[in-house]
Short mmCIF file of C-alpha atoms in Angstrom, two decimals:
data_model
loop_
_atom_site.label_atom_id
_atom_site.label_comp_id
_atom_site.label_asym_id
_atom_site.label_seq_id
_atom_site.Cartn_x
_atom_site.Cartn_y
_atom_site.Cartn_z
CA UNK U 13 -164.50 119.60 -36.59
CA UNK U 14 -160.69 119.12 -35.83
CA UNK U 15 -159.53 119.57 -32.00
CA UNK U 16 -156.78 121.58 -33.90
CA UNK U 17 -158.59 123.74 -36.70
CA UNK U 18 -158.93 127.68 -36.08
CA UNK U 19 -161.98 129.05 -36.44
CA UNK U 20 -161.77 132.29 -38.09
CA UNK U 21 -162.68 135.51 -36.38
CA UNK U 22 -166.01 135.60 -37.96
CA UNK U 23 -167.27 133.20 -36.12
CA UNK U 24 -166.97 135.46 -32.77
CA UNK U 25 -170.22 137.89 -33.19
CA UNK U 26 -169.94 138.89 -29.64
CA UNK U 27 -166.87 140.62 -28.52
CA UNK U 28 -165.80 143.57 -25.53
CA UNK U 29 -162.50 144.72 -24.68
CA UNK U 30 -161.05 145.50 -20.84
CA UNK U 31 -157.67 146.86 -19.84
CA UNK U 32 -156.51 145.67 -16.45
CA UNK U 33 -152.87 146.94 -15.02
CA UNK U 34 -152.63 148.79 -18.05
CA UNK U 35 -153.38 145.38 -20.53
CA UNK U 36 -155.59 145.90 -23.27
CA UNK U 37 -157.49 142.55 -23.55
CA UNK U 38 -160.28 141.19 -26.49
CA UNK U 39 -162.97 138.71 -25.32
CA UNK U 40 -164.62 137.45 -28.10
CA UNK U 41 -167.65 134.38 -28.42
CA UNK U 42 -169.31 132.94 -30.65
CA UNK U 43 -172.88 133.59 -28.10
CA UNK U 44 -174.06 136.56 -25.98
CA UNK U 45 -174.18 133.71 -23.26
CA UNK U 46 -170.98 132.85 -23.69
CA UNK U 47 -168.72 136.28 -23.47
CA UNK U 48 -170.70 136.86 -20.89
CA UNK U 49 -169.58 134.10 -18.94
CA UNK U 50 -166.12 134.88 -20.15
CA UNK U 51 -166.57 138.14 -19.12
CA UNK U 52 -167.57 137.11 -15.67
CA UNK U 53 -164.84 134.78 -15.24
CA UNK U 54 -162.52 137.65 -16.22
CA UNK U 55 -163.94 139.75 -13.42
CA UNK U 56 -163.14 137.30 -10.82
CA UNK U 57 -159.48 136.06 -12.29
CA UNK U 58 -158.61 139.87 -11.95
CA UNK U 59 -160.01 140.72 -8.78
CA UNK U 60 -162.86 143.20 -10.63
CA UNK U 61 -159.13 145.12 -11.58
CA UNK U 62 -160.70 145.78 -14.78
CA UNK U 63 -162.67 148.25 -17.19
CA UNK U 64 -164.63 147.74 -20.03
CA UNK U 65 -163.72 149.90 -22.43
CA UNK U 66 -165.26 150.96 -26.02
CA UNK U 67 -163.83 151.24 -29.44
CA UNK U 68 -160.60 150.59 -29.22
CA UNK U 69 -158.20 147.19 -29.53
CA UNK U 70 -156.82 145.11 -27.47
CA UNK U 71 -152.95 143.38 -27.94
CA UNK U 72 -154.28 140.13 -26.63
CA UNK U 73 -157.58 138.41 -27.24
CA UNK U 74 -159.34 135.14 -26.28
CA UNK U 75 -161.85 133.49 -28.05
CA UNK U 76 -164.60 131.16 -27.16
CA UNK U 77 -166.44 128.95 -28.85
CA UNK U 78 -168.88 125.54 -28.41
CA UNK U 79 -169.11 122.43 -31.07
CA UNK U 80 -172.29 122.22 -32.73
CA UNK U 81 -173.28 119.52 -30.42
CA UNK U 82 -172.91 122.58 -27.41
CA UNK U 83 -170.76 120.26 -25.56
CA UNK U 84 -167.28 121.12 -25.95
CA UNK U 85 -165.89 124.50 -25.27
CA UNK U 86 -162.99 125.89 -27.20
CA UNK U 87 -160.70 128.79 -25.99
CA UNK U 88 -158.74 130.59 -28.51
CA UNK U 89 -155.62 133.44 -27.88
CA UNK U 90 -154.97 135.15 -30.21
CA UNK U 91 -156.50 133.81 -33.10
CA UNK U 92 -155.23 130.13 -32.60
CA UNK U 93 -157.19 127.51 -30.54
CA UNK U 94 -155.38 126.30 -27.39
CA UNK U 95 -157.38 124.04 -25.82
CA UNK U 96 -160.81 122.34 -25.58
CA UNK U 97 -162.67 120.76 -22.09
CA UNK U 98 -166.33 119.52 -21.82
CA UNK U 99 -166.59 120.79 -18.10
CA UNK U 100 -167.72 124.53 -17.92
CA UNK U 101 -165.91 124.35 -14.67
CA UNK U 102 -162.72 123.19 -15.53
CA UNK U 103 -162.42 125.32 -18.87
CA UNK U 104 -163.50 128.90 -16.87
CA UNK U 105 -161.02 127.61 -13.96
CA UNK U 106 -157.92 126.93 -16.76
CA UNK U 107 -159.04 130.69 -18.40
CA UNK U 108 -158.69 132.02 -15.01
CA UNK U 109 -155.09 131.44 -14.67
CA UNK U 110 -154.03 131.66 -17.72
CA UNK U 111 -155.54 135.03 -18.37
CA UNK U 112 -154.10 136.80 -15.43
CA UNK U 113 -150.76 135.75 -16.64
CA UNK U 114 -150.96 137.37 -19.64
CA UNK U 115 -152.09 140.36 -17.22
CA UNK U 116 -148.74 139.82 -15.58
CA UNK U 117 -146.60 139.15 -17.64
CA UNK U 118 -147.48 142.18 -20.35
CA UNK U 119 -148.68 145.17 -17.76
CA UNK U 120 -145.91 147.96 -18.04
CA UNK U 121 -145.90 149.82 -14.76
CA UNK U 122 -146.39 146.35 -12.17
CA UNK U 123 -144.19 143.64 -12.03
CA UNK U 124 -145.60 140.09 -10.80
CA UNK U 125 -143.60 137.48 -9.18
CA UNK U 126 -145.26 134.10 -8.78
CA UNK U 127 -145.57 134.43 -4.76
CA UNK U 128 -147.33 133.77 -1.62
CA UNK U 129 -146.90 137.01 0.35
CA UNK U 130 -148.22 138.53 3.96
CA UNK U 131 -147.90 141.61 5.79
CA UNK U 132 -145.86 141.65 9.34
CA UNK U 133 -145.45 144.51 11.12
CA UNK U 134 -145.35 146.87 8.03
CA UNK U 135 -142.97 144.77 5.73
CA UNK U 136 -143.96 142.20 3.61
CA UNK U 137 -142.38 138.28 3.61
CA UNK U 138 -142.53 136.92 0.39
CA UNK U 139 -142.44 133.54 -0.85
CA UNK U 140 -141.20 133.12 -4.42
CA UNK U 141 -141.89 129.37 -5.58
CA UNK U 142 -143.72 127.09 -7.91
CA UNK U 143 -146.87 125.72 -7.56
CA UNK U 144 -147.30 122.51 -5.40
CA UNK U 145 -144.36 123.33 -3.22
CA UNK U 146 -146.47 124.43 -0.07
CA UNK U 147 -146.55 128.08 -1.11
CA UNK U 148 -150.21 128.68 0.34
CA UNK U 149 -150.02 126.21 3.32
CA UNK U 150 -147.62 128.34 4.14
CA UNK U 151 -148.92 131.83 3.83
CA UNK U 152 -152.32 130.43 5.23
CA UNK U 153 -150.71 129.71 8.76
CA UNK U 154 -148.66 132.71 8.64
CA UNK U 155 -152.10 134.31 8.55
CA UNK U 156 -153.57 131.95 11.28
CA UNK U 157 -150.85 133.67 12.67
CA UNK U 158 -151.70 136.74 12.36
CA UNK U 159 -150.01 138.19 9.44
CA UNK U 160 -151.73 140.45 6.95
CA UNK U 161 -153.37 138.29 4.08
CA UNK U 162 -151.76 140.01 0.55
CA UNK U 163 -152.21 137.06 -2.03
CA UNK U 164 -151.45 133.58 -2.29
CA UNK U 165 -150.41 133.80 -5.74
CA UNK U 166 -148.37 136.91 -6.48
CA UNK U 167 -146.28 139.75 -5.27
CA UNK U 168 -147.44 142.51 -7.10
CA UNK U 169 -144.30 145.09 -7.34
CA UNK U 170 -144.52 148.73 -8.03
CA UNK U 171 -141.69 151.10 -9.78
CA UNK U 172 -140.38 151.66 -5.88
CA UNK U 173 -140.41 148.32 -4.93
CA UNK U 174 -143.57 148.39 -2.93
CA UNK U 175 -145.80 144.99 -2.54
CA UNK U 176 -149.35 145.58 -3.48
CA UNK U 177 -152.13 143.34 -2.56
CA UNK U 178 -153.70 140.66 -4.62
CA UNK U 179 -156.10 138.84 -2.40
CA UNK U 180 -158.23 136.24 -4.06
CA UNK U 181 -159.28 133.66 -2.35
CA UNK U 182 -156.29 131.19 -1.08
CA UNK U 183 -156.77 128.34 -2.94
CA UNK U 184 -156.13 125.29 -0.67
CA UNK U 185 -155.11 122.11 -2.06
CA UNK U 186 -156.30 118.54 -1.04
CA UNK U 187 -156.57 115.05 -1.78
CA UNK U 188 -159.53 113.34 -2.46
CA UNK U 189 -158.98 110.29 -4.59
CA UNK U 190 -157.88 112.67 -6.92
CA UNK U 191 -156.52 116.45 -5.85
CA UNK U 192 -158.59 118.95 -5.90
CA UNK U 193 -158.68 122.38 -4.56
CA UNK U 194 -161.10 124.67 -2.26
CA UNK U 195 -161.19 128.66 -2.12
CA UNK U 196 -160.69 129.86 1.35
CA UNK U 197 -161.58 133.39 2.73
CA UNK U 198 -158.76 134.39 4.99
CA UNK U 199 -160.96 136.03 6.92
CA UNK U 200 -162.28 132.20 7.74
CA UNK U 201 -158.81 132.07 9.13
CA UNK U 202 -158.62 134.89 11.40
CA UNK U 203 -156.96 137.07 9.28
CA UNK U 204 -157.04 140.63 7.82
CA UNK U 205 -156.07 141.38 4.50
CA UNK U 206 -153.47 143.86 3.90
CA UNK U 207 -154.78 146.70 1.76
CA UNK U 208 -151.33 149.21 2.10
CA UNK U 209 -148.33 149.17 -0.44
CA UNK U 210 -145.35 148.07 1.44
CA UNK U 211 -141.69 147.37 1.29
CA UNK U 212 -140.54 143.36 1.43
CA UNK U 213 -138.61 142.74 4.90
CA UNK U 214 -138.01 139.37 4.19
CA UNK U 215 -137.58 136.87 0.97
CA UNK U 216 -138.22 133.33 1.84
CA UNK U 217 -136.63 130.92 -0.88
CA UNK U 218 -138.14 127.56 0.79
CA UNK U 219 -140.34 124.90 -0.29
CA UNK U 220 -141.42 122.03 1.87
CA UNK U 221 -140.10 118.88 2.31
CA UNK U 222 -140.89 116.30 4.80
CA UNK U 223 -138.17 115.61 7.73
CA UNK U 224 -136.09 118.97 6.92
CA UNK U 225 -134.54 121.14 9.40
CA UNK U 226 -134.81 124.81 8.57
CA UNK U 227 -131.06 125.66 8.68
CA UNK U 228 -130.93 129.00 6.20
CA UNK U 229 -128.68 130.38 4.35
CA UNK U 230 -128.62 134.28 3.91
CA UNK U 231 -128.10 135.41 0.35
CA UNK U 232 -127.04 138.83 -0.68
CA UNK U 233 -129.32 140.90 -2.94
CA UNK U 234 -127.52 139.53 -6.23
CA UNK U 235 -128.10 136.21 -5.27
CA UNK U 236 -131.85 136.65 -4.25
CA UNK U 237 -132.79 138.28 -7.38
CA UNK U 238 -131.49 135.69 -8.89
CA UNK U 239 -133.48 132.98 -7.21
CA UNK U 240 -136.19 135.23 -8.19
CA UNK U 241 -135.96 135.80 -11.53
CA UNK U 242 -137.62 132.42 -12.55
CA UNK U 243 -140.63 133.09 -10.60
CA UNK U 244 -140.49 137.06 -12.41
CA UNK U 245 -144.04 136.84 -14.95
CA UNK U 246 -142.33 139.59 -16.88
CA UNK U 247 -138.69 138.45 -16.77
CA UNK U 248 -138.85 138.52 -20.82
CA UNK U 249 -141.53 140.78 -22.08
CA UNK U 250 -140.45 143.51 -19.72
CA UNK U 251 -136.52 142.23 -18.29
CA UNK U 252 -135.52 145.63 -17.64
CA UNK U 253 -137.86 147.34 -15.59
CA UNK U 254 -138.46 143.59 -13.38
CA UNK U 255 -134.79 143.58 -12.72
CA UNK U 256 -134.73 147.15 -11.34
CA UNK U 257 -137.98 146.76 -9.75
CA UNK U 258 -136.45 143.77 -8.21
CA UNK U 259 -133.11 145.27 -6.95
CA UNK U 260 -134.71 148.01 -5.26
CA UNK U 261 -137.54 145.75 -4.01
CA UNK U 262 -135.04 143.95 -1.36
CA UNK U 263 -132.92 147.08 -1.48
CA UNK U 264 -133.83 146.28 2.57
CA UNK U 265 -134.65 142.85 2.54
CA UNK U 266 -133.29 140.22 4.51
CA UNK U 267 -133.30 136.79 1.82
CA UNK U 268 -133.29 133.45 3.59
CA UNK U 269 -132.66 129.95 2.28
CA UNK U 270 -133.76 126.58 2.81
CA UNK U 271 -136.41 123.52 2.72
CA UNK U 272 -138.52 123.69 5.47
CA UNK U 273 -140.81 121.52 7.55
CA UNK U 274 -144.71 121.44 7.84
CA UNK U 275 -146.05 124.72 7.98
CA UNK U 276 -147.59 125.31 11.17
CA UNK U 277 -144.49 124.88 13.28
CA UNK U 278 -142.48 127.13 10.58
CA UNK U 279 -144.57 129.53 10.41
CA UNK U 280 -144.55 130.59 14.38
CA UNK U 281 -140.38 130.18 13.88
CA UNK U 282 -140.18 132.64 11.28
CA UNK U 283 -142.47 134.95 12.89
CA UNK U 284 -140.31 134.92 15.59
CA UNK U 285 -137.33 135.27 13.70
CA UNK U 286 -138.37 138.27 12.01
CA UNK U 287 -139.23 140.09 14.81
CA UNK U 288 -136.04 139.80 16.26
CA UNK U 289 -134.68 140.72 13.16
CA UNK U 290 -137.04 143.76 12.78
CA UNK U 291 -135.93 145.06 16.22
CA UNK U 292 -132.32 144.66 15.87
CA UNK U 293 -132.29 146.36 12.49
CA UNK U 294 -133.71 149.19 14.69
CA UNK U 295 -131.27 149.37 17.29
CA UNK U 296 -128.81 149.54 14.97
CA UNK U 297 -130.03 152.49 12.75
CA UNK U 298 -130.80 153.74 16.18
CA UNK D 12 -103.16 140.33 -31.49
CA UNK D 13 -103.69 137.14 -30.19
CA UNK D 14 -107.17 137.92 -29.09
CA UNK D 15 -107.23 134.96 -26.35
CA UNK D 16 -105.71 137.86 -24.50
CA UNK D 17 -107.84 140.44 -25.19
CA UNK D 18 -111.25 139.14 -24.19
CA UNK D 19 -114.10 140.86 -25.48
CA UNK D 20 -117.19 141.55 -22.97
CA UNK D 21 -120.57 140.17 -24.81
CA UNK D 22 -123.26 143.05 -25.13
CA UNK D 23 -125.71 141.73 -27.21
CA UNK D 24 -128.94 140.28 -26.18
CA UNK D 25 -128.02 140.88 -22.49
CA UNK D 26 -129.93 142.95 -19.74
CA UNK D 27 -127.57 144.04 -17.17
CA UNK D 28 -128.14 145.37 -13.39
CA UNK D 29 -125.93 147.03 -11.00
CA UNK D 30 -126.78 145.61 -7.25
CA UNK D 31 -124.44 146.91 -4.30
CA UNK D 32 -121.43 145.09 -4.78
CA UNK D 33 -123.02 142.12 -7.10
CA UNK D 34 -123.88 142.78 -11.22
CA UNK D 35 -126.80 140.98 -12.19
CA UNK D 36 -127.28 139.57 -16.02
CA UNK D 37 -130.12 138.32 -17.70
CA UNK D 38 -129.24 136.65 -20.95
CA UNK D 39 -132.71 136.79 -22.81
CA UNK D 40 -131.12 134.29 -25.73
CA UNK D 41 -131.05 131.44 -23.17
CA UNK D 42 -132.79 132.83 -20.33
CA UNK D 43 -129.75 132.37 -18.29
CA UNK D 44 -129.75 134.87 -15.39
CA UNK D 45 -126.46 135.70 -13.48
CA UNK D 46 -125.02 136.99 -10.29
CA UNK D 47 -121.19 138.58 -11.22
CA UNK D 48 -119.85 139.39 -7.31
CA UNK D 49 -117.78 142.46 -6.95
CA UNK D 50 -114.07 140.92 -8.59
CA UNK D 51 -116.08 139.28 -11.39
CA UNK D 52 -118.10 142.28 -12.06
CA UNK D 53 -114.61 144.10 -11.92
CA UNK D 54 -112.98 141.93 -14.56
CA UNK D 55 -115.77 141.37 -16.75
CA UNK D 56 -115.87 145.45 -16.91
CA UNK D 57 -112.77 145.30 -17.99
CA UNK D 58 -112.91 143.04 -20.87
CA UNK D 59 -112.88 145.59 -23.73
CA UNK D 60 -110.43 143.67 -26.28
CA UNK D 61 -107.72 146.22 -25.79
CA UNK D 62 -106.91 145.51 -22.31
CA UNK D 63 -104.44 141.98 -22.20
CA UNK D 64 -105.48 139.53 -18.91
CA UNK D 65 -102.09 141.00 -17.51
CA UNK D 66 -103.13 144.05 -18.12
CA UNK D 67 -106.56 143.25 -16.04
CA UNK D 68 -104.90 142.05 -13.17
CA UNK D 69 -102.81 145.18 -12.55
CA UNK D 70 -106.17 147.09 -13.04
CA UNK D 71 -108.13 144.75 -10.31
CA UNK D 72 -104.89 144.77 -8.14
CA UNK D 73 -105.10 148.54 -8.30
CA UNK D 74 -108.57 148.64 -7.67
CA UNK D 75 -109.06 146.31 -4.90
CA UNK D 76 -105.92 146.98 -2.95
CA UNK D 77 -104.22 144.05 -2.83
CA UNK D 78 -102.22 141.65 -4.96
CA UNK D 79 -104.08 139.86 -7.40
CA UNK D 80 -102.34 137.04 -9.95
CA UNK D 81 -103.20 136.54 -14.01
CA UNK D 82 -104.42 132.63 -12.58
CA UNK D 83 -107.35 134.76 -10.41
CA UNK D 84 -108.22 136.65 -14.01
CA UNK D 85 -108.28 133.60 -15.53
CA UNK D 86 -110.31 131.83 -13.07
CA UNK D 87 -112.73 134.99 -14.02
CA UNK D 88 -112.30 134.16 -17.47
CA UNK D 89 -113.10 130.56 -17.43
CA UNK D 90 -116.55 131.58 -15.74
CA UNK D 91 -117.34 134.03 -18.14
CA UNK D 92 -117.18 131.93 -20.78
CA UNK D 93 -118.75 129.27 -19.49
CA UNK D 94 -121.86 131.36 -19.51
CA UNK D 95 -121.77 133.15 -22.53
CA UNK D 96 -120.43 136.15 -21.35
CA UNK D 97 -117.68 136.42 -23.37
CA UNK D 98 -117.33 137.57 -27.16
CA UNK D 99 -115.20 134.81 -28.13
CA UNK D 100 -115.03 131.49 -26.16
CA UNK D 101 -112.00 131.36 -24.08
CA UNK D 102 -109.65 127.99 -22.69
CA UNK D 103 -108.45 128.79 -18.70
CA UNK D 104 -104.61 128.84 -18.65
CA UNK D 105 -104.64 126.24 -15.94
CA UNK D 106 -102.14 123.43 -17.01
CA UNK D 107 -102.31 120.25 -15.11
CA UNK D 108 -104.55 121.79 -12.80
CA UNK D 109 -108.53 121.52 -11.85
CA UNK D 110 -110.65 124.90 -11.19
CA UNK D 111 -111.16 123.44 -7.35
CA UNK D 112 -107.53 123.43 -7.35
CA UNK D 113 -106.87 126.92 -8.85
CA UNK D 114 -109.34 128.32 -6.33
CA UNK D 115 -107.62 127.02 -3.75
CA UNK D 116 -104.68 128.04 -4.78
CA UNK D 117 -105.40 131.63 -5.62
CA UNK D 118 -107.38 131.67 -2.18
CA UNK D 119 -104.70 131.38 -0.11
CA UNK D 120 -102.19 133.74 -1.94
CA UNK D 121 -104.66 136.91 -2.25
CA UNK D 122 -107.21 138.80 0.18
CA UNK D 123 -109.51 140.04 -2.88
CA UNK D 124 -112.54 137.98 -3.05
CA UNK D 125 -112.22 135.11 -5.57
CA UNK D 126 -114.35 135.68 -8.55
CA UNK D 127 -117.61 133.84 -8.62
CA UNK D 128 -120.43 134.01 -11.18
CA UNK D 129 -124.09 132.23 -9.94
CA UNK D 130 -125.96 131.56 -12.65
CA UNK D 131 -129.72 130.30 -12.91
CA UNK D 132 -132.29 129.16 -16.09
CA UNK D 133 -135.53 130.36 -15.49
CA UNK D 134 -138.40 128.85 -17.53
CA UNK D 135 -138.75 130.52 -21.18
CA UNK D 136 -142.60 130.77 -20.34
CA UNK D 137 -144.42 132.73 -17.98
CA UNK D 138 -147.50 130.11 -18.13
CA UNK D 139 -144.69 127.41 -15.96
CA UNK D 140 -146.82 130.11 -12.98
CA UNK D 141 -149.67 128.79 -13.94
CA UNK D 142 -150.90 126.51 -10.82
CA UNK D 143 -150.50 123.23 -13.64
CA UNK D 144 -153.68 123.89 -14.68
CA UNK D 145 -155.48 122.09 -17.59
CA UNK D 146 -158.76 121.16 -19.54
CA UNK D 147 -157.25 118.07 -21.33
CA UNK D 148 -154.14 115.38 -21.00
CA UNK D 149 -152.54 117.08 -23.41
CA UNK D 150 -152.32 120.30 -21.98
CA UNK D 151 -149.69 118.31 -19.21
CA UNK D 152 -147.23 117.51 -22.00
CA UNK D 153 -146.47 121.36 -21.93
CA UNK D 154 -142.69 122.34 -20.82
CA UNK D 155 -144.65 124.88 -19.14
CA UNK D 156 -146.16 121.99 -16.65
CA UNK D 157 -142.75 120.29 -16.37
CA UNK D 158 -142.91 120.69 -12.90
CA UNK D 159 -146.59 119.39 -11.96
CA UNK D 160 -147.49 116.14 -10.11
CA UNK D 161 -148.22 114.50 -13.32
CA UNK D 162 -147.15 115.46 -16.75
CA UNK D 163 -149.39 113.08 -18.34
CA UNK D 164 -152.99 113.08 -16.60
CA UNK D 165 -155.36 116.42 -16.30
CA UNK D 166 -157.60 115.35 -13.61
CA UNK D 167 -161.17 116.45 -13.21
CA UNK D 168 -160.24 118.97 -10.78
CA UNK D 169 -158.32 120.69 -13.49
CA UNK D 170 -155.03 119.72 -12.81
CA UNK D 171 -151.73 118.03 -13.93
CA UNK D 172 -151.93 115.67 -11.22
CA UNK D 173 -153.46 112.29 -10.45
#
């Protein structure tokens, strides 16, 4: 069979639907064995966020099916293949991601911003960036520091602007020959995860770079949101809401600029630069 | 009507947000998002194809308080069209003279802030979040993996990288 052809939907016997932030989603196999290792792999992309529910349909759907050798693995969305990998491992690990960005990117009432984020003193810091930029080194020493674990991966935003908690495991980067990447509890790192809705304090726009001087630049709200706005899931299938969500999100938000150096050393700076902040923003509202 | 001089404020296929003192616009036909500050916000507003640039500039310098030139409308104008914002596509009035040098210029002989749109292309794709994972080589040649350590090799970790 062609890498490219479609099965048609016949060939999935075995299908359930879940709804997850308010996303109706079809799993669909061509084995019992099979959606239910899809279905497991679903329960752990989304945190267990998710309920089976009967009779109804779903907006998105993912298929999966095996050769007739039972070797390669085929994951379909919505009808049309996408991609094919021989390791289990690897395929369940790519269906991972990609599934709970459909979750963010089509849920209604949440809006997800591609973000490491941690609790300090009742306010969150986020960290919009892309991937490989030292997003999780980051939050992981912030942690170490003793910052409130929220999620390595996104800022979850409600309709007032509040930061909700998505804690899966931080997944740590490393080389080893080739990179790879481990799960780490952040309780393994002396920390607490943060399990109360609360407002940002502080927007970090950095990424690391080796050698640089943290030497930031404050942005207004405008310019933030702005900055933000690539790293918004929703930023097209829902612009409206995630641009008001956004505005009142650092309604009271400091927004800082700049590369940064290695973590560990940046991480006790910023600390300490918030706090200041945090108590001078109290003296002056008094 | 020479309509150079009546510019027209583009509506269509744009998603607009108030901030204090900033208007943010999302452009969802090139997923172009901008940040107007307060005098660009001001004369953008004002860009209803009845209201002549001179015309603008007696509204802004009414608004704002101070004395504001057709040049610093212009300078506006030349922003907003560089990004779309505009109806029609307008030239700057600026004979002889670069923007740096207009700035400068209009700078020194007003107190209003000079108008300054910051503008931004986010990725059309949501999946450009998602950690450059992959199951096959191919899967790296995605614009949505652009920005992963290899664009070419899907490793047996899973990922765009070596």
């Amino acid at each position: 069979m062609s890498q490219n052809s479609v099965i048609s939907d016949h060939a999935f016997d075995f299908k359930l639907v879940f709804e997850s932030y308010g996303v109706r989603v079809k799993l669909e196999a061509s084995s019992k064995e099979l959606l239910e290792k899809a279905s497991e792999a679903a329960e752990s992309a989304l945190l267990g966020r998710l309920e089976i529910i009967e009779n109804v349909n779903a907006e998105h759907s993912f298929g999966f099916s095996l050769d007739d050798d039972g070797e390669t693995l085929f994951l379909h969305e919505n009808g049309e293949r996408i991609t094919s990998d021989t390791s289990v491992k690897r395929f369940f690990r790519f269906f991972d991601g990609l599934l709970r960005i459909k979750v963010a990117e089509f849920t209604r009432d949440r809006v997800f911003i591609h973000a490491g984020v941690v609790g300090w003193k009742g306010r969150a810091i986020v960290i919009p960036a892309n991937s490989f930029r030292g997003k999780t080194s980051l939050v992981a020493e912030l942690v170490r520091n003793g910052a409130e674990y929220y999620s390595d991966e996104y800022a979850v935003l409600d309709e007032n602007g509040l930061v909700h908690s998505f804690p899966r495991f931080l997944a740590i980067r490393y080389f080893d020959g080739e990179l790879r990447e481990k799960l780490v509890n952040p309780s393994s790192l002396g920390g607490r995860v943060g399990r109360v809705e609360i407002p940002i304090g502080l927007v970090l726009l950095t990424e690391y770079e080796a050698d640089a001087v943290w030497n930031p630049q404050t942005l207004t709200a405008g310019q933030g949101i702005i900055e933000m706005i690539p790293h918004t899931i929703p930023r097209r299938a829902n612009t409206k809401f995630a641009l008001n969500v956004l505005n009142t999100s650092v309604s009271d938000a400091i927004i800082l600029k700049s590369p940064r150096g290695e973590a560990s050393d940046f991480a006790v700076e910023i600390l300490s630069y918030f706090d200041n902040y945090i108590s001078l923003a109290r003296t002056f509202r008094g | 009507m020479n309509n150079s001089h009546f510019p027209i404020a583009r509506k269509n296929g744009l998603v607009v947000q108030e901030v204090p003192d900033e208007v943010l616009v999302y452009d969802l036909e090139t997923n172009k998002a901008h940040c107007l500050n307060q005098s660009a916000a001001m004369i953008w507003r004002s860009c209803d194809g009845k209201t002549s640039v001179s015309e603008i500039a007696t509204l802004v310098e009414e608004q704002a308080g101070n004395k504001v030139t057709e040049d610093f409308v212009w300078l506006a104008i030349d922003q907003l069209s560089e990004n779309n914002l505009l109806e029609k596509q307008l030239t700057p009035n600026f004979p002889g003279q670069s923007r740096r040098e207009v700035i400068k210029k209009i700078g020194l002989a007003t107190m209003v802030a000079i108008p300054v749109i910051a503008s931004l292309v986010a990725p059309q794709s949501a999946l450009a979040a998602n950690s450059c994972r992959c199951n096959q080589n191919s899967d790296c040649g995605l614009p949505a993996n652009a920005q992963c350590p290899s664009t070419t090799v899907c490793n047996s970790a899973g990922f765009c990288a070596p």
